[in-house]
Tab-separated table of C-alpha atoms in Angstrom:
chain	number	residue	atom	x	y	z
A	787	UNK	CA	33.453	31.600	-7.297
A	788	UNK	CA	31.700	28.556	-5.877
A	789	UNK	CA	32.891	24.969	-5.949
A	790	UNK	CA	30.377	22.118	-5.825
A	791	UNK	CA	31.248	18.972	-3.920
A	792	UNK	CA	29.279	15.761	-3.306
A	793	UNK	CA	28.900	13.126	-0.602
A	794	UNK	CA	28.447	9.394	-1.082
A	795	UNK	CA	25.022	9.873	0.606
A	796	UNK	CA	23.917	12.029	-2.355
A	797	UNK	CA	24.126	15.511	-0.892
A	798	UNK	CA	25.674	18.433	-2.757
A	799	UNK	CA	27.522	21.369	-1.201
A	800	UNK	CA	28.171	24.620	-2.994
A	801	UNK	CA	31.178	26.161	-1.229
A	802	UNK	CA	31.447	29.947	-1.246
A	803	UNK	CA	34.152	31.166	1.131
A	804	UNK	CA	33.342	29.749	4.569
A	805	UNK	CA	29.667	29.068	3.762
A	806	UNK	CA	28.333	25.863	2.211
A	807	UNK	CA	24.870	25.630	0.661
A	808	UNK	CA	23.589	22.047	1.059
A	809	UNK	CA	20.942	20.071	-0.817
A	810	UNK	CA	20.291	16.613	-2.201
A	811	UNK	CA	21.378	15.611	-5.676
A	812	UNK	CA	19.224	15.145	-8.723
A	813	UNK	CA	20.117	11.448	-8.557
A	814	UNK	CA	18.818	11.328	-4.951
A	815	UNK	CA	15.490	12.950	-5.843
A	816	UNK	CA	15.044	10.552	-8.757
A	817	UNK	CA	15.497	7.642	-6.355
A	818	UNK	CA	13.148	9.082	-3.696
A	819	UNK	CA	10.300	9.901	-6.053
A	820	UNK	CA	7.669	12.548	-5.400
A	821	UNK	CA	8.700	14.576	-2.333
A	822	UNK	CA	5.752	15.609	-0.152
A	823	UNK	CA	7.363	16.970	3.025
A	824	UNK	CA	10.748	18.264	4.157
A	825	UNK	CA	11.850	18.876	7.715
A	826	UNK	CA	14.751	21.333	7.933
A	827	UNK	CA	17.112	22.019	10.838
A	828	UNK	CA	16.582	25.121	12.978
A	829	UNK	CA	18.655	28.188	12.150
A	830	UNK	CA	21.428	28.496	14.742
A	831	UNK	CA	21.705	24.747	15.345
A	832	UNK	CA	25.257	23.437	15.320
A	833	UNK	CA	25.486	20.291	13.262
A	834	UNK	CA	28.147	17.645	13.613
A	835	UNK	CA	29.306	15.924	10.467
A	836	UNK	CA	27.182	12.799	9.711
A	837	UNK	CA	24.361	13.648	12.123
A	838	UNK	CA	20.767	13.652	10.831
A	839	UNK	CA	20.131	17.248	9.764
A	840	UNK	CA	16.947	17.092	7.682
A	841	UNK	CA	14.248	14.631	6.627
A	842	UNK	CA	12.841	14.183	3.138
A	843	UNK	CA	9.533	12.360	2.857
A	844	UNK	CA	8.175	10.901	-0.349
A	845	UNK	CA	4.727	9.302	-0.557
A	846	UNK	CA	6.373	6.004	0.241
A	847	UNK	CA	9.060	6.666	2.852
A	848	UNK	CA	11.032	9.060	5.023
A	849	UNK	CA	14.772	9.495	4.417
A	850	UNK	CA	17.323	11.273	6.598
A	851	UNK	CA	19.662	13.849	5.151
A	852	UNK	CA	22.963	13.850	7.036
A	853	UNK	CA	25.131	16.885	7.671
A	854	UNK	CA	27.952	16.508	5.140
A	855	UNK	CA	30.245	18.676	7.276
A	856	UNK	CA	30.161	20.258	10.744
A	857	UNK	CA	29.043	23.806	11.349
A	858	UNK	CA	26.273	26.214	12.357
A	859	UNK	CA	23.072	26.446	10.318
A	860	UNK	CA	22.900	30.032	9.006
A	861	UNK	CA	19.774	29.896	6.871
A	862	UNK	CA	17.161	27.358	5.707
A	863	UNK	CA	15.099	27.318	2.517
A	864	UNK	CA	11.572	28.103	3.708
A	865	UNK	CA	10.229	27.728	0.168
A	866	UNK	CA	10.482	23.947	0.615
A	867	UNK	CA	7.811	24.054	3.341
A	868	UNK	CA	5.087	25.186	0.950
A	869	UNK	CA	6.532	23.581	-2.178
A	870	UNK	CA	8.420	20.362	-1.338
A	871	UNK	CA	8.083	19.240	-4.980
A	872	UNK	CA	10.797	21.805	-5.826
A	873	UNK	CA	13.179	19.033	-4.841
A	874	UNK	CA	11.926	16.971	-7.772
A	875	UNK	CA	11.998	19.825	-10.278
A	876	UNK	CA	15.211	21.631	-9.287
A	877	UNK	CA	17.152	19.578	-6.738
A	878	UNK	CA	20.496	21.236	-7.377
A	879	UNK	CA	19.161	24.780	-7.751
A	880	UNK	CA	16.067	26.297	-6.127
A	881	UNK	CA	15.639	23.320	-3.787
A	882	UNK	CA	18.694	23.956	-1.607
A	883	UNK	CA	18.033	22.838	1.995
A	884	UNK	CA	20.244	24.931	4.276
A	885	UNK	CA	23.380	27.052	4.475
A	886	UNK	CA	26.023	26.089	6.967
A	887	UNK	CA	29.072	27.971	8.294
A	888	UNK	CA	31.979	25.651	7.624
A	889	UNK	CA	33.580	24.811	11.008
A	890	UNK	CA	36.520	22.799	9.717
A	891	UNK	CA	37.665	23.140	6.117
A	892	UNK	CA	39.664	19.925	6.399
A	893	UNK	CA	36.321	18.004	6.366
A	894	UNK	CA	35.874	19.081	2.739
A	895	UNK	CA	38.827	16.884	1.808
A	896	UNK	CA	36.735	13.710	2.078
A	897	UNK	CA	34.096	14.899	-0.409
A	898	UNK	CA	33.829	14.130	-4.132
A	899	UNK	CA	34.022	16.433	-7.113
A	900	UNK	CA	31.458	16.160	-9.888
A	901	UNK	CA	33.404	13.624	-11.913
A	902	UNK	CA	33.926	11.367	-8.886
A	903	UNK	CA	30.234	11.665	-7.939
A	904	UNK	CA	29.159	10.787	-11.471
A	905	UNK	CA	31.308	7.684	-11.284
A	906	UNK	CA	29.801	6.908	-7.849
A	907	UNK	CA	26.237	6.915	-9.221
A	908	UNK	CA	27.040	5.281	-12.554
B	1355	UNK	CA	20.915	-4.264	-1.091
B	1356	UNK	CA	19.987	-7.654	-2.415
B	1357	UNK	CA	22.721	-9.975	-3.504
B	1358	UNK	CA	22.652	-11.419	-6.996
B	1359	UNK	CA	21.396	-14.704	-5.568
B	1360	UNK	CA	18.418	-12.975	-3.951
B	1361	UNK	CA	17.611	-11.160	-7.187
B	1362	UNK	CA	17.783	-14.423	-9.108
B	1363	UNK	CA	15.500	-16.199	-6.657
B	1364	UNK	CA	12.767	-13.577	-7.033
B	1365	UNK	CA	9.725	-14.815	-8.854
B	1366	UNK	CA	8.224	-12.905	-11.742
B	1367	UNK	CA	4.643	-12.446	-12.921
B	1368	UNK	CA	3.543	-12.960	-16.547
B	1369	UNK	CA	3.654	-9.151	-16.924
B	1370	UNK	CA	7.264	-8.761	-15.722
B	1371	UNK	CA	8.650	-8.139	-19.204
B	1372	UNK	CA	5.993	-5.505	-19.821
B	1373	UNK	CA	6.826	-3.687	-16.564
B	1374	UNK	CA	10.486	-3.541	-17.497
B	1375	UNK	CA	9.644	-2.386	-21.046
B	1376	UNK	CA	7.392	0.354	-19.608
B	1377	UNK	CA	10.261	1.604	-17.423
B	1378	UNK	CA	8.912	0.335	-14.101
B	1379	UNK	CA	11.207	0.657	-11.085
B	1380	UNK	CA	11.396	-2.961	-9.935
B	1381	UNK	CA	11.642	-3.934	-6.261
B	1382	UNK	CA	11.269	-7.206	-4.337
B	1383	UNK	CA	7.774	-7.598	-2.879
B	1384	UNK	CA	6.424	-10.812	-1.301
B	1385	UNK	CA	9.070	-12.809	-3.169
B	1386	UNK	CA	8.301	-11.215	-6.548
B	1387	UNK	CA	10.162	-8.656	-8.610
B	1388	UNK	CA	7.414	-6.010	-8.907
B	1389	UNK	CA	7.149	-2.391	-10.092
B	1390	UNK	CA	6.965	0.021	-7.135
B	1391	UNK	CA	6.359	2.786	-9.640
B	1392	UNK	CA	6.323	3.483	-13.346
B	1393	UNK	CA	7.926	6.546	-14.964
B	1394	UNK	CA	4.997	8.847	-14.052
B	1395	UNK	CA	5.774	8.368	-10.338
B	1396	UNK	CA	3.598	7.555	-7.320
B	1397	UNK	CA	1.867	10.943	-7.097
B	1398	UNK	CA	0.746	11.113	-10.739
B	1399	UNK	CA	-0.138	7.411	-10.807
B	1400	UNK	CA	-2.314	7.844	-7.725
B	1401	UNK	CA	-4.107	10.926	-9.068
B	1402	UNK	CA	-4.558	9.383	-12.520
B	1403	UNK	CA	-6.287	6.366	-10.962
B	1404	UNK	CA	-8.695	8.666	-9.086
B	1405	UNK	CA	-9.430	10.819	-12.172
B	1406	UNK	CA	-9.236	8.271	-15.037
B	1407	UNK	CA	-8.056	4.667	-14.795
B	1408	UNK	CA	-5.041	2.753	-13.540
B	1409	UNK	CA	-3.841	-0.713	-14.511
B	1410	UNK	CA	-2.259	-2.786	-11.735
B	1411	UNK	CA	-0.485	-6.117	-11.988
B	1412	UNK	CA	-1.620	-8.108	-8.957
B	1413	UNK	CA	-0.626	-11.480	-10.394
B	1414	UNK	CA	1.548	-12.140	-7.341
B	1415	UNK	CA	-1.660	-12.725	-5.375
B	1416	UNK	CA	-2.910	-16.286	-4.981
B	1417	UNK	CA	-5.884	-17.532	-7.006
B	1418	UNK	CA	-7.455	-20.726	-5.732
B	1419	UNK	CA	-10.502	-22.678	-6.927
B	1420	UNK	CA	-12.416	-24.669	-4.292
B	1421	UNK	CA	-14.233	-27.407	-6.195
B	1422	UNK	CA	-16.826	-29.349	-4.143
B	1423	UNK	CA	-16.381	-33.109	-4.435
B	1424	UNK	CA	-20.167	-33.468	-4.247
B	1425	UNK	CA	-20.575	-31.120	-7.219
B	1426	UNK	CA	-22.721	-28.808	-5.074
B	1427	UNK	CA	-21.220	-25.372	-4.426
B	1428	UNK	CA	-23.104	-25.126	-1.088
B	1429	UNK	CA	-20.905	-27.959	0.157
B	1430	UNK	CA	-17.761	-25.983	-0.676
B	1431	UNK	CA	-19.343	-22.929	0.970
B	1432	UNK	CA	-20.221	-24.857	4.133
B	1433	UNK	CA	-16.700	-26.287	4.232
B	1434	UNK	CA	-15.086	-22.864	3.828
B	1435	UNK	CA	-17.302	-21.503	6.619
B	1436	UNK	CA	-15.279	-23.730	8.987
B	1437	UNK	CA	-12.299	-21.405	8.328
B	1438	UNK	CA	-13.857	-17.938	8.005
B	1439	UNK	CA	-16.423	-15.984	10.065
B	1440	UNK	CA	-18.339	-14.960	6.929
B	1441	UNK	CA	-21.600	-16.296	5.524
B	1442	UNK	CA	-20.317	-18.050	2.399
B	1443	UNK	CA	-23.465	-20.128	1.842
B	1444	UNK	CA	-25.304	-16.869	1.104
B	1445	UNK	CA	-22.850	-15.808	-1.609
B	1446	UNK	CA	-25.036	-16.211	-4.700
B	1447	UNK	CA	-23.541	-17.450	-7.963
B	1448	UNK	CA	-21.974	-14.438	-9.675
B	1449	UNK	CA	-21.307	-12.609	-6.408
B	1450	UNK	CA	-18.172	-12.007	-4.345
B	1451	UNK	CA	-17.546	-11.341	-0.651
B	1452	UNK	CA	-14.647	-10.093	1.513
B	1453	UNK	CA	-13.545	-12.625	4.162
B	1454	UNK	CA	-10.804	-13.476	6.652
B	1455	UNK	CA	-9.149	-16.757	7.605
B	1456	UNK	CA	-9.057	-16.690	11.408
B	1457	UNK	CA	-6.920	-18.627	13.877
B	1458	UNK	CA	-7.793	-20.297	17.177
B	1459	UNK	CA	-6.994	-17.066	19.061
B	1460	UNK	CA	-9.420	-15.086	16.922
B	1461	UNK	CA	-6.585	-13.434	15.003
B	1462	UNK	CA	-6.471	-13.042	11.238
B	1463	UNK	CA	-4.300	-15.415	9.181
B	1464	UNK	CA	-5.080	-13.614	5.928
B	1465	UNK	CA	-7.854	-11.650	4.288
B	1466	UNK	CA	-9.315	-12.752	1.000
B	1467	UNK	CA	-12.050	-12.435	-1.594
B	1468	UNK	CA	-14.473	-15.309	-2.142
B	1469	UNK	CA	-16.613	-15.515	-5.294
B	1470	UNK	CA	-19.172	-18.135	-6.221
B	1471	UNK	CA	-19.060	-19.232	-9.847
B	1472	UNK	CA	-22.083	-21.525	-9.429
B	1473	UNK	CA	-20.237	-24.855	-9.410
B	1474	UNK	CA	-17.159	-23.824	-7.396
B	1475	UNK	CA	-15.735	-21.018	-5.270
B	1476	UNK	CA	-12.961	-18.731	-6.513
B	1477	UNK	CA	-10.616	-17.271	-3.884
B	1478	UNK	CA	-8.059	-14.471	-4.161
B	1479	UNK	CA	-5.554	-14.366	-1.293
B	1480	UNK	CA	-2.495	-12.261	-0.411
B	1481	UNK	CA	0.811	-13.041	-2.114
B	1482	UNK	CA	2.790	-13.273	1.121
B	1483	UNK	CA	0.287	-15.746	2.634
B	1484	UNK	CA	-0.661	-17.864	-0.362
B	1485	UNK	CA	1.409	-20.957	0.421
B	1486	UNK	CA	0.186	-21.032	4.037
B	1487	UNK	CA	-3.384	-20.396	2.908
B	1488	UNK	CA	-3.248	-23.245	0.442
B	1489	UNK	CA	-1.796	-25.601	3.056
B	1490	UNK	CA	-4.495	-24.449	5.518
B	1491	UNK	CA	-7.220	-25.212	2.964
B	1492	UNK	CA	-5.702	-28.613	2.131
B	1493	UNK	CA	-5.377	-29.539	5.801
B	1494	UNK	CA	-8.965	-28.618	6.619
B	1495	UNK	CA	-11.118	-28.909	3.516
B	1496	UNK	CA	-9.636	-31.802	1.521
B	1497	UNK	CA	-12.478	-34.161	2.504
B	1498	UNK	CA	-15.020	-31.875	0.890
B	1499	UNK	CA	-13.158	-29.978	-1.805
B	1500	UNK	CA	-10.489	-30.210	-4.440
B	1501	UNK	CA	-8.141	-27.326	-3.722
B	1502	UNK	CA	-6.986	-26.159	-7.104
B	1503	UNK	CA	-4.202	-23.558	-7.034
B	1504	UNK	CA	-4.555	-21.556	-10.237
B	1505	UNK	CA	-0.874	-20.762	-10.730
B	1506	UNK	CA	-1.172	-20.391	-14.492
B	1507	UNK	CA	-3.279	-17.257	-14.272
B	1508	UNK	CA	-2.366	-13.594	-14.021
B	1509	UNK	CA	-4.515	-10.994	-12.217
B	1510	UNK	CA	-4.931	-7.492	-13.605
B	1511	UNK	CA	-6.793	-4.740	-11.763
B	1512	UNK	CA	-8.329	-1.867	-13.704
B	1513	UNK	CA	-9.424	0.853	-11.294
B	1514	UNK	CA	-10.860	4.340	-11.524
B	1515	UNK	CA	-13.838	6.283	-12.907
B	1516	UNK	CA	-12.944	5.378	-16.514
B	1517	UNK	CA	-12.524	1.648	-15.776
B	1518	UNK	CA	-16.072	0.832	-16.893
B	1519	UNK	CA	-15.904	2.656	-20.240
B	1520	UNK	CA	-12.451	1.199	-20.934
B	1521	UNK	CA	-13.492	-2.365	-20.167
B	1522	UNK	CA	-16.853	-2.007	-21.930
B	1523	UNK	CA	-14.990	-1.857	-25.257
B	1524	UNK	CA	-13.516	-5.324	-24.585
B	1525	UNK	CA	-16.215	-6.980	-22.460
B	1526	UNK	CA	-19.875	-6.306	-23.246
B	1527	UNK	CA	-21.061	-7.466	-19.802
B	1528	UNK	CA	-18.750	-5.141	-17.845
B	1529	UNK	CA	-21.169	-2.179	-17.625
B	1530	UNK	CA	-23.977	-4.443	-16.397
B	1531	UNK	CA	-21.906	-5.670	-13.432
B	1532	UNK	CA	-22.444	-4.133	-9.999
B	1533	UNK	CA	-19.955	-3.795	-7.137
B	1534	UNK	CA	-18.891	-7.302	-6.007
B	1535	UNK	CA	-20.385	-9.068	-9.006
B	1536	UNK	CA	-17.972	-11.734	-10.249
B	1537	UNK	CA	-17.987	-14.357	-12.941
B	1538	UNK	CA	-16.464	-15.827	-16.088
B	1539	UNK	CA	-16.564	-13.405	-19.012
B	1540	UNK	CA	-14.733	-12.987	-22.287
B	1541	UNK	CA	-12.448	-9.941	-22.328
B	1542	UNK	CA	-10.919	-9.119	-25.735
B	1543	UNK	CA	-11.959	-12.619	-26.732
B	1544	UNK	CA	-10.028	-14.216	-23.834
B	1545	UNK	CA	-11.763	-16.427	-21.245
B	1546	UNK	CA	-11.348	-14.453	-18.003
B	1547	UNK	CA	-12.862	-14.241	-14.531
B	1548	UNK	CA	-14.002	-10.673	-13.969
B	1549	UNK	CA	-15.073	-9.121	-10.681
B	1550	UNK	CA	-16.230	-5.568	-10.066
B	1551	UNK	CA	-14.031	-4.867	-7.087
B	1552	UNK	CA	-10.569	-3.721	-6.181
B	1553	UNK	CA	-8.276	-2.192	-3.612
B	1554	UNK	CA	-8.344	1.543	-4.299
B	1555	UNK	CA	-11.737	2.763	-3.095
B	1556	UNK	CA	-12.592	3.455	-6.745
B	1557	UNK	CA	-15.025	1.679	-8.991
B	1558	UNK	CA	-13.136	-0.873	-11.039
B	1559	UNK	CA	-12.524	-4.458	-12.005
B	1560	UNK	CA	-10.140	-7.308	-11.315
B	1561	UNK	CA	-9.534	-9.597	-14.264
B	1562	UNK	CA	-8.092	-13.087	-13.851
B	1563	UNK	CA	-6.568	-14.058	-17.191
B	1564	UNK	CA	-4.596	-17.104	-18.414
B	1565	UNK	CA	-0.876	-16.331	-18.026
B	1566	UNK	CA	-0.193	-16.711	-21.738
B	1567	UNK	CA	-2.780	-14.057	-22.634
B	1568	UNK	CA	-1.937	-11.615	-19.826
B	1569	UNK	CA	0.526	-9.400	-21.661
B	1570	UNK	CA	-1.710	-9.072	-24.707
B	1571	UNK	CA	-4.663	-8.095	-22.511
B	1572	UNK	CA	-2.589	-5.623	-20.470
B	1573	UNK	CA	-1.238	-4.006	-23.642
B	1574	UNK	CA	-4.739	-3.785	-25.120
B	1575	UNK	CA	-5.972	-2.040	-21.959
B	1576	UNK	CA	-2.943	0.281	-21.911
B	1577	UNK	CA	-3.588	1.241	-25.553
B	1578	UNK	CA	-6.574	3.201	-24.250
B	1579	UNK	CA	-5.270	6.735	-23.480
B	1580	UNK	CA	-7.333	6.803	-20.258
B	1581	UNK	CA	-5.260	3.946	-18.771
B	1582	UNK	CA	-1.896	4.385	-17.039
B	1583	UNK	CA	0.255	1.595	-15.561
B	1584	UNK	CA	0.393	1.871	-11.759
B	1585	UNK	CA	2.997	0.500	-9.348
B	1586	UNK	CA	2.769	-0.835	-5.811
B	1587	UNK	CA	3.556	2.592	-4.317
B	1588	UNK	CA	0.341	4.162	-5.569
B	1589	UNK	CA	-1.557	0.943	-4.860
B	1590	UNK	CA	-0.616	1.455	-1.205
B	1591	UNK	CA	-1.511	5.167	-1.048
B	1592	UNK	CA	-4.816	4.513	-2.850
B	1593	UNK	CA	-5.875	1.710	-0.505
B	1594	UNK	CA	-4.842	3.748	2.537
B	1595	UNK	CA	-6.996	6.714	1.442
B	1596	UNK	CA	-9.727	4.124	0.840
B	1597	UNK	CA	-9.417	3.001	4.489
B	1598	UNK	CA	-8.613	-0.550	3.366
B	1599	UNK	CA	-6.474	-2.850	5.520
B	1600	UNK	CA	-3.088	-4.157	4.407
B	1601	UNK	CA	-2.484	-7.657	5.748
B	1602	UNK	CA	0.611	-7.945	7.931
B	1603	UNK	CA	0.334	-4.267	8.836
B	1604	UNK	CA	-3.220	-3.216	9.762
B	1605	UNK	CA	-4.417	-6.749	10.462
B	1606	UNK	CA	-2.465	-9.812	11.509
B	1607	UNK	CA	-2.614	-12.904	13.690
B	1608	UNK	CA	-2.919	-10.690	16.809
B	1609	UNK	CA	-5.959	-8.668	15.655
B	1610	UNK	CA	-9.538	-9.907	15.620
B	1611	UNK	CA	-12.016	-8.739	12.954
B	1612	UNK	CA	-13.796	-6.702	15.659
B	1613	UNK	CA	-10.607	-4.957	16.795
B	1614	UNK	CA	-9.868	-4.296	13.128
B	1615	UNK	CA	-13.273	-2.541	12.726
B	1616	UNK	CA	-14.296	-5.171	10.171
B	1617	UNK	CA	-17.600	-6.063	11.879
B	1618	UNK	CA	-19.409	-5.152	8.652
B	1619	UNK	CA	-17.717	-8.141	7.002
B	1620	UNK	CA	-19.147	-10.684	9.480
B	1621	UNK	CA	-22.767	-11.419	8.614
B	1622	UNK	CA	-25.426	-11.837	11.335
B	1623	UNK	CA	-25.856	-15.525	10.473
B	1624	UNK	CA	-22.381	-16.239	11.901
B	1625	UNK	CA	-22.736	-14.077	15.010
B	1626	UNK	CA	-24.298	-15.040	18.333
B	1627	UNK	CA	-27.947	-15.987	17.744
B	1628	UNK	CA	-27.442	-16.450	13.999
B	1629	UNK	CA	-28.461	-19.529	12.006
B	1630	UNK	CA	-24.858	-20.765	11.749
B	1631	UNK	CA	-23.298	-18.853	14.657
B	1632	UNK	CA	-19.664	-19.651	15.391
B	1633	UNK	CA	-18.036	-22.749	14.000
B	1634	UNK	CA	-14.930	-20.931	12.737
B	1635	UNK	CA	-11.470	-20.774	14.368
B	1636	UNK	CA	-11.387	-18.374	17.306
B	1637	UNK	CA	-15.187	-18.056	17.342
B	1638	UNK	CA	-15.320	-17.854	21.125
B	1639	UNK	CA	-13.056	-14.820	21.270
B	1640	UNK	CA	-14.414	-13.117	18.150
B	1641	UNK	CA	-18.046	-13.517	19.250
B	1642	UNK	CA	-17.107	-12.257	22.731
B	1643	UNK	CA	-15.640	-9.177	21.049
B	1644	UNK	CA	-18.932	-8.748	19.181
B	1645	UNK	CA	-21.017	-9.225	22.319
B	1646	UNK	CA	-18.920	-7.410	24.912
B	1647	UNK	CA	-16.736	-5.155	22.796
B	1648	UNK	CA	-12.982	-5.248	22.261
B	1649	UNK	CA	-10.458	-3.258	24.273
B	1650	UNK	CA	-8.889	-1.643	21.231
B	1651	UNK	CA	-9.954	-0.617	17.760
B	1652	UNK	CA	-8.508	0.296	14.383
B	1653	UNK	CA	-9.201	3.949	13.582
B	1654	UNK	CA	-8.374	6.482	10.891
B	1655	UNK	CA	-6.034	9.318	11.833
B	1656	UNK	CA	-5.532	12.767	10.296
B	1657	UNK	CA	-2.853	15.324	11.151
B	1658	UNK	CA	-2.870	19.115	10.931
B	1659	UNK	CA	0.566	19.546	9.372
B	1660	UNK	CA	2.114	18.025	6.276
B	1661	UNK	CA	4.509	15.620	8.028
B	1662	UNK	CA	3.420	12.028	7.332
B	1663	UNK	CA	3.035	9.793	10.384
B	1664	UNK	CA	4.409	6.397	9.395
B	1665	UNK	CA	3.836	2.787	10.409
B	1666	UNK	CA	5.220	2.064	13.869
B	1667	UNK	CA	4.772	5.593	15.277
B	1668	UNK	CA	3.577	5.397	18.888
B	1669	UNK	CA	0.343	7.135	19.864
B	1670	UNK	CA	-0.143	9.093	23.097
B	1671	UNK	CA	-3.121	10.697	24.807
B	1672	UNK	CA	-1.174	13.820	25.748
B	1673	UNK	CA	1.342	16.207	24.222
B	1674	UNK	CA	3.976	15.193	26.781
B	1675	UNK	CA	4.584	12.323	29.189
B	1676	UNK	CA	2.508	9.212	29.736
B	1677	UNK	CA	2.777	5.745	28.266
B	1678	UNK	CA	1.931	5.011	24.634
B	1679	UNK	CA	-1.749	4.077	24.183
B	1680	UNK	CA	-1.484	2.745	20.660
B	1681	UNK	CA	0.442	2.496	17.452
B	1682	UNK	CA	0.160	3.539	13.818
B	1683	UNK	CA	-0.077	0.524	11.495
B	1684	UNK	CA	-0.137	2.340	8.122
B	1685	UNK	CA	0.726	5.925	7.412
B	1686	UNK	CA	1.638	7.923	4.392
B	1687	UNK	CA	0.852	11.038	2.434
B	1688	UNK	CA	-2.540	10.935	0.736
B	1689	UNK	CA	-2.080	12.512	-2.706
B	1690	UNK	CA	-5.821	13.041	-3.297
B	1691	UNK	CA	-6.221	14.731	0.085
B	1692	UNK	CA	-2.870	16.513	-0.291
B	1693	UNK	CA	-2.361	15.678	3.369
B	1694	UNK	CA	-1.016	12.871	5.541
B	1695	UNK	CA	-3.318	9.952	6.375
B	1696	UNK	CA	-2.803	7.056	8.752
B	1697	UNK	CA	-4.563	4.238	10.538
B	1698	UNK	CA	-3.701	2.580	13.776
B	1699	UNK	CA	-4.962	0.916	16.936
B	1700	UNK	CA	-6.114	2.838	20.012
B	1701	UNK	CA	-8.050	1.910	23.179
B	1702	UNK	CA	-11.756	1.742	22.335
B	1703	UNK	CA	-12.342	4.586	24.837
B	1704	UNK	CA	-10.138	6.796	22.610
B	1705	UNK	CA	-11.608	5.651	19.303
B	1706	UNK	CA	-14.498	8.107	18.912
B	1707	UNK	CA	-14.358	10.371	15.853
B	1708	UNK	CA	-12.736	13.679	16.731
B	1709	UNK	CA	-10.657	12.320	19.633
B	1710	UNK	CA	-7.395	14.277	19.851
B	1711	UNK	CA	-4.236	12.178	20.094
B	1712	UNK	CA	-0.509	12.632	19.540
B	1713	UNK	CA	1.956	10.614	17.491
B	1714	UNK	CA	5.641	10.553	18.260
B	1715	UNK	CA	7.620	11.395	15.134
B	1716	UNK	CA	11.379	11.910	15.415
B	1717	UNK	CA	11.115	12.669	19.124
B	1718	UNK	CA	8.272	15.182	18.771
B	1719	UNK	CA	4.569	14.739	19.433
B	1720	UNK	CA	2.420	15.708	16.487
B	1721	UNK	CA	-1.295	16.304	17.097
B	1722	UNK	CA	-3.684	13.878	15.353
B	1723	UNK	CA	-7.445	13.484	15.221
B	1724	UNK	CA	-9.415	10.248	14.968
B	1725	UNK	CA	-11.127	10.570	11.569
B	1726	UNK	CA	-13.744	8.648	9.600
B	1727	UNK	CA	-12.636	6.157	6.975
B	1728	UNK	CA	-12.570	5.935	4.037
B	1729	UNK	CA	-10.648	9.207	3.896
B	1730	UNK	CA	-11.691	9.558	0.247
B	1731	UNK	CA	-15.333	8.747	-0.563
B	1732	UNK	CA	-15.533	5.454	-2.391
B	1733	UNK	CA	-17.200	5.363	-5.786
B	1734	UNK	CA	-18.369	1.729	-5.969
B	1735	UNK	CA	-21.219	1.025	-8.422
B	1736	UNK	CA	-23.752	-0.531	-6.082
């Protein structure tokens, strides 16, 4: 059973036990436009909450993706290297960015559920 | 974010309502509320312009008529030559030329297009500079010319390989025009100024149209299935692939035309030994750059990977250590090349094609190569 949570910076986290799969929301991709390049963190890197973890580049601009919670990067989505446009077609599915081992479950408390996120982007 | 006051103070072009109706994503640009993209998005808009035709609203740009008080267009041309290093006298009626306003230090105040319509000159200048340009013209040319700011006109660019066939249906003369031809023509029955030029590297036209007729003309053009509305995002990626300078980024008051690799735009008649050599602001420095060379030069840059190198990235000679030797002034992803493209300034000694350099991006040095521009072969109808 996974629970999906959201940040005010337009990331989503699918929580499954002590692992969170992280990506950017469909709203975020619609704002960025056509994604042409994604830089992902290295597997094994320990991220601190709110630090720049990945970069999404559209034709027009580069945008940082911040770590929504602290923890070690367990896996990254290599498919995004060859097909960055996946972010535009399936932001909240196939275009996940990385999986992180949740270091401190209390950090999840500050995140939004789907209803709250919908209100945030309305 | 802009406050409500800022939003309200933004100017709009005669096509603003059409952009909103088409679903354009509106952003502030040079004081105007302009579409950065339409629903198709930057990538598709860019590729559509290269394969078919794109319609751009460039009405935010300044359109100025220089009317000679003597009635002789050569007098307006001679007057304008006091402000630009180009040969304007030689611009024949019905022709257009790329030019720059220079300053006393040899830097560039703005770049512009100058057309001769036989009895007056027609200028198109950048939106962000148009007030200063107009004041500059008034301060320097008022004895010889009436400076007539054509604020009641819109400017529509139609660019791409289908531009000619699209426009031919509305303007019989369009197919007979060659690159940089310019003159008054009827388009869809409307009195327009049409030039065969643009800012994409593609064949195409720019159409100056009375503001009240602009939306009707734009809609008529968009009715053709070959034509797609294009926003400022794709305009930027198209001009970058075309190797064309963006004022305020690739050229500014601190770059001379020689440093900017725009020597081709300065005719021999205005260079040392020419019939009307010098006589423009900063001539001493600009002609010295022609005669002795400049220390730095604008070059094209290509990377191996897919990471775009953006404006402001510092350039280095080596993969580690050393001081920066230059800077990227425009950089993006080139949709037609499916690869990053950039331009920037480097020491002339490092400006040869094939020179290997490095750009610092997020703390890492990415390898780059000095590459020929335009990055995409232009398709002008010469």
